[in-house]
Structures are given as C-alpha cells and as structure tokens.
PDB file of N, CA and C in Angstrom:
ATOM      1  N   MET S 946     -33.927 -81.681 -22.305  1.00  0.00           N
ATOM      2  CA  MET S 946     -32.601 -82.227 -22.459  1.00  0.00           C
ATOM      3  C   MET S 946     -32.652 -83.726 -22.142  1.00  0.00           C
ATOM      4  N   ALA S 947     -32.268 -84.532 -23.088  1.00  0.00           N
ATOM      5  CA  ALA S 947     -32.296 -85.986 -22.911  1.00  0.00           C
ATOM      6  C   ALA S 947     -30.966 -86.471 -22.337  1.00  0.00           C
ATOM      7  N   PHE S 948     -31.055 -87.457 -21.498  1.00  0.00           N
ATOM      8  CA  PHE S 948     -29.862 -88.075 -20.919  1.00  0.00           C
ATOM      9  C   PHE S 948     -29.335 -89.131 -21.874  1.00  0.00           C
ATOM     10  N   GLU S 949     -28.074 -89.050 -22.196  1.00  0.00           N
ATOM     11  CA  GLU S 949     -27.449 -90.036 -23.073  1.00  0.00           C
ATOM     12  C   GLU S 949     -26.619 -90.992 -22.218  1.00  0.00           C
ATOM     13  N   PRO S 950     -27.007 -92.268 -22.147  1.00  0.00           N
ATOM     14  CA  PRO S 950     -26.223 -93.216 -21.362  1.00  0.00           C
ATOM     15  C   PRO S 950     -24.838 -93.436 -21.967  1.00  0.00           C
ATOM     16  N   GLU S 951     -23.880 -93.755 -21.126  1.00  0.00           N
ATOM     17  CA  GLU S 951     -22.540 -94.051 -21.608  1.00  0.00           C
ATOM     18  C   GLU S 951     -22.005 -95.284 -20.883  1.00  0.00           C
ATOM     19  N   PRO S 952     -21.093 -96.006 -21.525  1.00  0.00           N
ATOM     20  CA  PRO S 952     -20.542 -97.206 -20.899  1.00  0.00           C
ATOM     21  C   PRO S 952     -19.760 -96.868 -19.624  1.00  0.00           C
ATOM     22  N   ILE S 953     -19.878 -97.732 -18.643  1.00  0.00           N
ATOM     23  CA  ILE S 953     -19.191 -97.566 -17.361  1.00  0.00           C
ATOM     24  C   ILE S 953     -18.298 -98.784 -17.138  1.00  0.00           C
ATOM     25  N   VAL S 954     -17.108 -98.553 -16.617  1.00  0.00           N
ATOM     26  CA  VAL S 954     -16.185 -99.620 -16.231  1.00  0.00           C
ATOM     27  C   VAL S 954     -16.164 -99.658 -14.708  1.00  0.00           C
ATOM     28  N   THR S 955     -16.237-100.850 -14.127  1.00  0.00           N
ATOM     29  CA  THR S 955     -16.137-101.007 -12.680  1.00  0.00           C
ATOM     30  C   THR S 955     -14.938-101.888 -12.375  1.00  0.00           C
ATOM     31  N   VAL S 956     -14.031-101.379 -11.548  1.00  0.00           N
ATOM     32  CA  VAL S 956     -12.857-102.130 -11.123  1.00  0.00           C
ATOM     33  C   VAL S 956     -13.120-102.602  -9.704  1.00  0.00           C
ATOM     34  N   CYS S 957     -12.996-103.913  -9.467  1.00  0.00           N
ATOM     35  CA  CYS S 957     -13.308-104.486  -8.153  1.00  0.00           C
ATOM     36  C   CYS S 957     -12.155-105.335  -7.644  1.00  0.00           C
ATOM     37  N   THR S 958     -12.146-105.493  -6.341  1.00  0.00           N
ATOM     38  CA  THR S 958     -11.218-106.403  -5.682  1.00  0.00           C
ATOM     39  C   THR S 958     -11.967-107.069  -4.536  1.00  0.00           C
ATOM     40  N   SER S 959     -11.503-108.210  -4.120  1.00  0.00           N
ATOM     41  CA  SER S 959     -12.129-108.930  -3.010  1.00  0.00           C
ATOM     42  C   SER S 959     -11.104-109.078  -1.896  1.00  0.00           C
ATOM     43  N   ASP S 960     -11.531-108.830  -0.648  1.00  0.00           N
ATOM     44  CA  ASP S 960     -10.609-108.994   0.472  1.00  0.00           C
ATOM     45  C   ASP S 960     -10.732-110.400   1.055  1.00  0.00           C
ATOM     46  N   LEU S 961      -9.981-110.672   2.122  1.00  0.00           N
ATOM     47  CA  LEU S 961      -9.964-112.015   2.705  1.00  0.00           C
ATOM     48  C   LEU S 961     -11.291-112.413   3.332  1.00  0.00           C
ATOM     49  N   ALA S 962     -12.131-111.445   3.685  1.00  0.00           N
ATOM     50  CA  ALA S 962     -13.440-111.738   4.266  1.00  0.00           C
ATOM     51  C   ALA S 962     -14.491-111.975   3.181  1.00  0.00           C
ATOM     52  N   GLY S 963     -14.091-111.858   1.899  1.00  0.00           N
ATOM     53  CA  GLY S 963     -15.020-112.076   0.802  1.00  0.00           C
ATOM     54  C   GLY S 963     -15.838-110.842   0.458  1.00  0.00           C
ATOM     55  N   GLN S 964     -15.469-109.712   1.014  1.00  0.00           N
ATOM     56  CA  GLN S 964     -16.159-108.456   0.716  1.00  0.00           C
ATOM     57  C   GLN S 964     -15.619-107.899  -0.608  1.00  0.00           C
ATOM     58  N   VAL S 965     -16.496-107.652  -1.568  1.00  0.00           N
ATOM     59  CA  VAL S 965     -16.083-107.110  -2.854  1.00  0.00           C
ATOM     60  C   VAL S 965     -16.214-105.591  -2.793  1.00  0.00           C
ATOM     61  N   ARG S 966     -15.137-104.925  -3.151  1.00  0.00           N
ATOM     62  CA  ARG S 966     -15.124-103.461  -3.130  1.00  0.00           C
ATOM     63  C   ARG S 966     -14.740-102.985  -4.528  1.00  0.00           C
ATOM     64  N   GLY S 967     -15.298-101.887  -4.945  1.00  0.00           N
ATOM     65  CA  GLY S 967     -14.984-101.419  -6.285  1.00  0.00           C
ATOM     66  C   GLY S 967     -15.323 -99.968  -6.506  1.00  0.00           C
ATOM     67  N   LYS S 968     -14.971 -99.513  -7.671  1.00  0.00           N
ATOM     68  CA  LYS S 968     -15.219 -98.126  -8.056  1.00  0.00           C
ATOM     69  C   LYS S 968     -15.507 -98.095  -9.551  1.00  0.00           C
ATOM     70  N   GLY S 969     -16.504 -97.335  -9.932  1.00  0.00           N
ATOM     71  CA  GLY S 969     -16.865 -97.215 -11.335  1.00  0.00           C
ATOM     72  C   GLY S 969     -16.451 -95.873 -11.901  1.00  0.00           C
ATOM     73  N   PHE S 970     -16.253 -95.836 -13.206  1.00  0.00           N
ATOM     74  CA  PHE S 970     -15.899 -94.597 -13.901  1.00  0.00           C
ATOM     75  C   PHE S 970     -16.293 -94.735 -15.365  1.00  0.00           C
ATOM     76  N   PRO S 971     -16.414 -93.623 -16.091  1.00  0.00           N
ATOM     77  CA  PRO S 971     -16.787 -93.687 -17.511  1.00  0.00           C
ATOM     78  C   PRO S 971     -15.732 -94.460 -18.313  1.00  0.00           C
ATOM     79  N   ALA S 972     -16.175 -95.298 -19.237  1.00  0.00           N
ATOM     80  CA  ALA S 972     -15.263 -96.105 -20.056  1.00  0.00           C
ATOM     81  C   ALA S 972     -14.304 -95.226 -20.854  1.00  0.00           C
ATOM     82  N   ARG S 973     -14.700 -94.010 -21.183  1.00  0.00           N
ATOM     83  CA  ARG S 973     -13.819 -93.129 -21.948  1.00  0.00           C
ATOM     84  C   ARG S 973     -12.557 -92.757 -21.166  1.00  0.00           C
ATOM     85  N   ASP S 974     -12.566 -92.940 -19.835  1.00  0.00           N
ATOM     86  CA  ASP S 974     -11.406 -92.629 -19.002  1.00  0.00           C
ATOM     87  C   ASP S 974     -10.484 -93.825 -18.784  1.00  0.00           C
ATOM     88  N   LEU S 975     -10.778 -94.968 -19.414  1.00  0.00           N
ATOM     89  CA  LEU S 975     -10.039 -96.199 -19.139  1.00  0.00           C
ATOM     90  C   LEU S 975      -8.538 -96.066 -19.399  1.00  0.00           C
ATOM     91  N   ASP S 976      -8.144 -95.495 -20.519  1.00  0.00           N
ATOM     92  CA  ASP S 976      -6.705 -95.356 -20.810  1.00  0.00           C
ATOM     93  C   ASP S 976      -5.996 -94.530 -19.739  1.00  0.00           C
ATOM     94  N   LYS S 977      -6.617 -93.449 -19.322  1.00  0.00           N
ATOM     95  CA  LYS S 977      -6.033 -92.600 -18.282  1.00  0.00           C
ATOM     96  C   LYS S 977      -5.951 -93.360 -16.961  1.00  0.00           C
ATOM     97  N   ARG S 978      -6.984 -94.142 -16.625  1.00  0.00           N
ATOM     98  CA  ARG S 978      -6.997 -94.913 -15.380  1.00  0.00           C
ATOM     99  C   ARG S 978      -5.940 -96.006 -15.380  1.00  0.00           C
ATOM    100  N   TRP S 979      -5.676 -96.615 -16.553  1.00  0.00           N
ATOM    101  CA  TRP S 979      -4.602 -97.613 -16.636  1.00  0.00           C
ATOM    102  C   TRP S 979      -3.271 -96.969 -16.280  1.00  0.00           C
ATOM    103  N   GLN S 980      -3.075 -95.741 -16.705  1.00  0.00           N
ATOM    104  CA  GLN S 980      -1.794 -95.062 -16.481  1.00  0.00           C
ATOM    105  C   GLN S 980      -1.683 -94.498 -15.065  1.00  0.00           C
ATOM    106  N   PHE S 981      -2.758 -93.892 -14.545  1.00  0.00           N
ATOM    107  CA  PHE S 981      -2.675 -93.173 -13.280  1.00  0.00           C
ATOM    108  C   PHE S 981      -3.401 -93.852 -12.120  1.00  0.00           C
ATOM    109  N   GLY S 982      -4.144 -94.920 -12.387  1.00  0.00           N
ATOM    110  CA  GLY S 982      -4.854 -95.624 -11.326  1.00  0.00           C
ATOM    111  C   GLY S 982      -6.295 -95.171 -11.191  1.00  0.00           C
ATOM    112  N   VAL S 983      -7.015 -95.885 -10.359  1.00  0.00           N
ATOM    113  CA  VAL S 983      -8.442 -95.640 -10.180  1.00  0.00           C
ATOM    114  C   VAL S 983      -8.699 -94.706  -8.997  1.00  0.00           C
ATOM    115  N   GLY S 984      -7.842 -94.746  -8.015  1.00  0.00           N
ATOM    116  CA  GLY S 984      -8.092 -94.003  -6.786  1.00  0.00           C
ATOM    117  C   GLY S 984      -8.889 -94.879  -5.840  1.00  0.00           C
ATOM    118  N   TRP S 985      -9.032 -94.471  -4.618  1.00  0.00           N
ATOM    119  CA  TRP S 985      -9.730 -95.296  -3.638  1.00  0.00           C
ATOM    120  C   TRP S 985     -10.680 -94.436  -2.848  1.00  0.00           C
ATOM    121  N   THR S 986     -11.824 -94.962  -2.551  1.00  0.00           N
ATOM    122  CA  THR S 986     -12.814 -94.268  -1.742  1.00  0.00           C
ATOM    123  C   THR S 986     -12.642 -94.720  -0.302  1.00  0.00           C
ATOM    124  N   PRO S 987     -12.294 -93.822   0.634  1.00  0.00           N
ATOM    125  CA  PRO S 987     -12.035 -94.231   2.015  1.00  0.00           C
ATOM    126  C   PRO S 987     -13.177 -95.024   2.655  1.00  0.00           C
ATOM    127  N   THR S 988     -14.412 -94.749   2.292  1.00  0.00           N
ATOM    128  CA  THR S 988     -15.525 -95.463   2.901  1.00  0.00           C
ATOM    129  C   THR S 988     -15.464 -96.947   2.577  1.00  0.00           C
ATOM    130  N   ASN S 989     -14.897 -97.317   1.415  1.00  0.00           N
ATOM    131  CA  ASN S 989     -14.771 -98.740   1.077  1.00  0.00           C
ATOM    132  C   ASN S 989     -14.015 -99.507   2.146  1.00  0.00           C
ATOM    133  N   SER S 990     -13.011 -98.896   2.752  1.00  0.00           N
ATOM    134  CA  SER S 990     -12.235 -99.598   3.772  1.00  0.00           C
ATOM    135  C   SER S 990     -12.982 -99.678   5.096  1.00  0.00           C
ATOM    136  N   MET S 991     -14.091 -98.968   5.231  1.00  0.00           N
ATOM    137  CA  MET S 991     -14.871 -98.979   6.464  1.00  0.00           C
ATOM    138  C   MET S 991     -15.982-100.036   6.436  1.00  0.00           C
ATOM    139  N   ILE S 992     -16.155-100.744   5.321  1.00  0.00           N
ATOM    140  CA  ILE S 992     -17.157-101.806   5.249  1.00  0.00           C
ATOM    141  C   ILE S 992     -16.572-103.037   5.933  1.00  0.00           C
ATOM    142  N   ASN S 993     -17.258-103.533   6.952  1.00  0.00           N
ATOM    143  CA  ASN S 993     -16.721-104.683   7.680  1.00  0.00           C
ATOM    144  C   ASN S 993     -17.192-105.994   7.052  1.00  0.00           C
ATOM    145  N   CYS S 994     -16.760-107.108   7.615  1.00  0.00           N
ATOM    146  CA  CYS S 994     -17.083-108.416   7.035  1.00  0.00           C
ATOM    147  C   CYS S 994     -18.555-108.776   7.173  1.00  0.00           C
ATOM    148  N   PHE S 995     -19.320-108.002   7.946  1.00  0.00           N
ATOM    149  CA  PHE S 995     -20.756-108.249   8.097  1.00  0.00           C
ATOM    150  C   PHE S 995     -21.582-107.393   7.143  1.00  0.00           C
ATOM    151  N   GLY S 996     -20.902-106.594   6.271  1.00  0.00           N
ATOM    152  CA  GLY S 996     -21.587-105.801   5.268  1.00  0.00           C
ATOM    153  C   GLY S 996     -22.046-104.439   5.736  1.00  0.00           C
ATOM    154  N   ARG S 997     -21.763-104.104   6.989  1.00  0.00           N
ATOM    155  CA  ARG S 997     -22.164-102.793   7.507  1.00  0.00           C
ATOM    156  C   ARG S 997     -21.039-101.790   7.302  1.00  0.00           C
ATOM    157  N   ILE S 998     -21.398-100.539   7.118  1.00  0.00           N
ATOM    158  CA  ILE S 998     -20.409 -99.471   6.994  1.00  0.00           C
ATOM    159  C   ILE S 998     -20.261 -98.826   8.362  1.00  0.00           C
ATOM    160  N   ARG S 999     -19.052 -98.889   8.911  1.00  0.00           N
ATOM    161  CA  ARG S 999     -18.790 -98.256  10.201  1.00  0.00           C
ATOM    162  C   ARG S 999     -18.779 -96.744  10.023  1.00  0.00           C
ATOM    163  N   ALA S1000     -18.955 -96.035  11.113  1.00  0.00           N
ATOM    164  CA  ALA S1000     -18.904 -94.572  11.087  1.00  0.00           C
ATOM    165  C   ALA S1000     -17.502 -94.139  10.679  1.00  0.00           C
ATOM    166  N   THR S1001     -17.414 -93.251   9.705  1.00  0.00           N
ATOM    167  CA  THR S1001     -16.138 -92.728   9.281  1.00  0.00           C
ATOM    168  C   THR S1001     -15.661 -91.703  10.313  1.00  0.00           C
ATOM    169  N   PRO S1002     -14.462 -91.866  10.861  1.00  0.00           N
ATOM    170  CA  PRO S1002     -13.980 -90.918  11.874  1.00  0.00           C
ATOM    171  C   PRO S1002     -14.018 -89.484  11.391  1.00  0.00           C
ATOM    172  N   GLY S1003     -14.598 -88.604  12.195  1.00  0.00           N
ATOM    173  CA  GLY S1003     -14.637 -87.186  11.869  1.00  0.00           C
ATOM    174  C   GLY S1003     -15.791 -86.786  10.964  1.00  0.00           C
ATOM    175  N   ALA S1004     -16.522 -87.741  10.422  1.00  0.00           N
ATOM    176  CA  ALA S1004     -17.627 -87.418   9.509  1.00  0.00           C
ATOM    177  C   ALA S1004     -18.936 -87.350  10.278  1.00  0.00           C
ATOM    178  N   ARG S1005     -19.818 -86.460   9.853  1.00  0.00           N
ATOM    179  CA  ARG S1005     -21.140 -86.357  10.440  1.00  0.00           C
ATOM    180  C   ARG S1005     -22.163 -86.467   9.319  1.00  0.00           C
ATOM    181  N   SER S1006     -23.210 -87.192   9.578  1.00  0.00           N
ATOM    182  CA  SER S1006     -24.250 -87.311   8.550  1.00  0.00           C
ATOM    183  C   SER S1006     -25.363 -86.303   8.847  1.00  0.00           C
ATOM    184  N   ALA S1007     -26.178 -86.058   7.860  1.00  0.00           N
ATOM    185  CA  ALA S1007     -27.306 -85.136   8.041  1.00  0.00           C
ATOM    186  C   ALA S1007     -28.291 -85.684   9.059  1.00  0.00           C
ATOM    187  N   ILE S1008     -28.343 -87.005   9.214  1.00  0.00           N
ATOM    188  CA  ILE S1008     -29.275 -87.616  10.147  1.00  0.00           C
ATOM    189  C   ILE S1008     -28.841 -87.385  11.594  1.00  0.00           C
ATOM    190  N   SER S1009     -27.520 -87.437  11.842  1.00  0.00           N
ATOM    191  CA  SER S1009     -27.037 -87.310  13.213  1.00  0.00           C
ATOM    192  C   SER S1009     -26.862 -85.873  13.660  1.00  0.00           C
ATOM    193  N   CYS S1010     -27.055 -84.903  12.771  1.00  0.00           N
ATOM    194  CA  CYS S1010     -26.862 -83.489  13.138  1.00  0.00           C
ATOM    195  C   CYS S1010     -27.999 -82.973  13.994  1.00  0.00           C
TER     196      CYS S1010
END
C-alpha cells in the first residue's frame, strides 16, 4: 500500500513573547475550518517564552511512570 501525500494547511498565530503556535490539518477540510474554526491544542498554551513545554497539569508521560 503506497502512501499518497496530500496538501496540508497550517494556521499560526504569534503571542507577545514571539512564540509562534499553530495547528495543521488537511487542505480538503479548509472550508469546514473556515466555518467552524480550527480548534486549539491545550499543550500549545503550555509552551513558555523560553521554548520549553511545561508539564501539563494532570498528565503523566510514559517516561515518568
């Protein structure tokens, strides 16, 4: 089974600290995303101005288990 690449759209925004945050999705979903929005990934808000991702409250990683 061969993988068929498809176009991807990435929507980004920059905060006051200059951190660029974004989310990608298949280009075929663009019309739907214009109408209903892109949604937000909570981890994006946990990236600080130094580029590190803080621990998400309540989340555990496989490494820390």
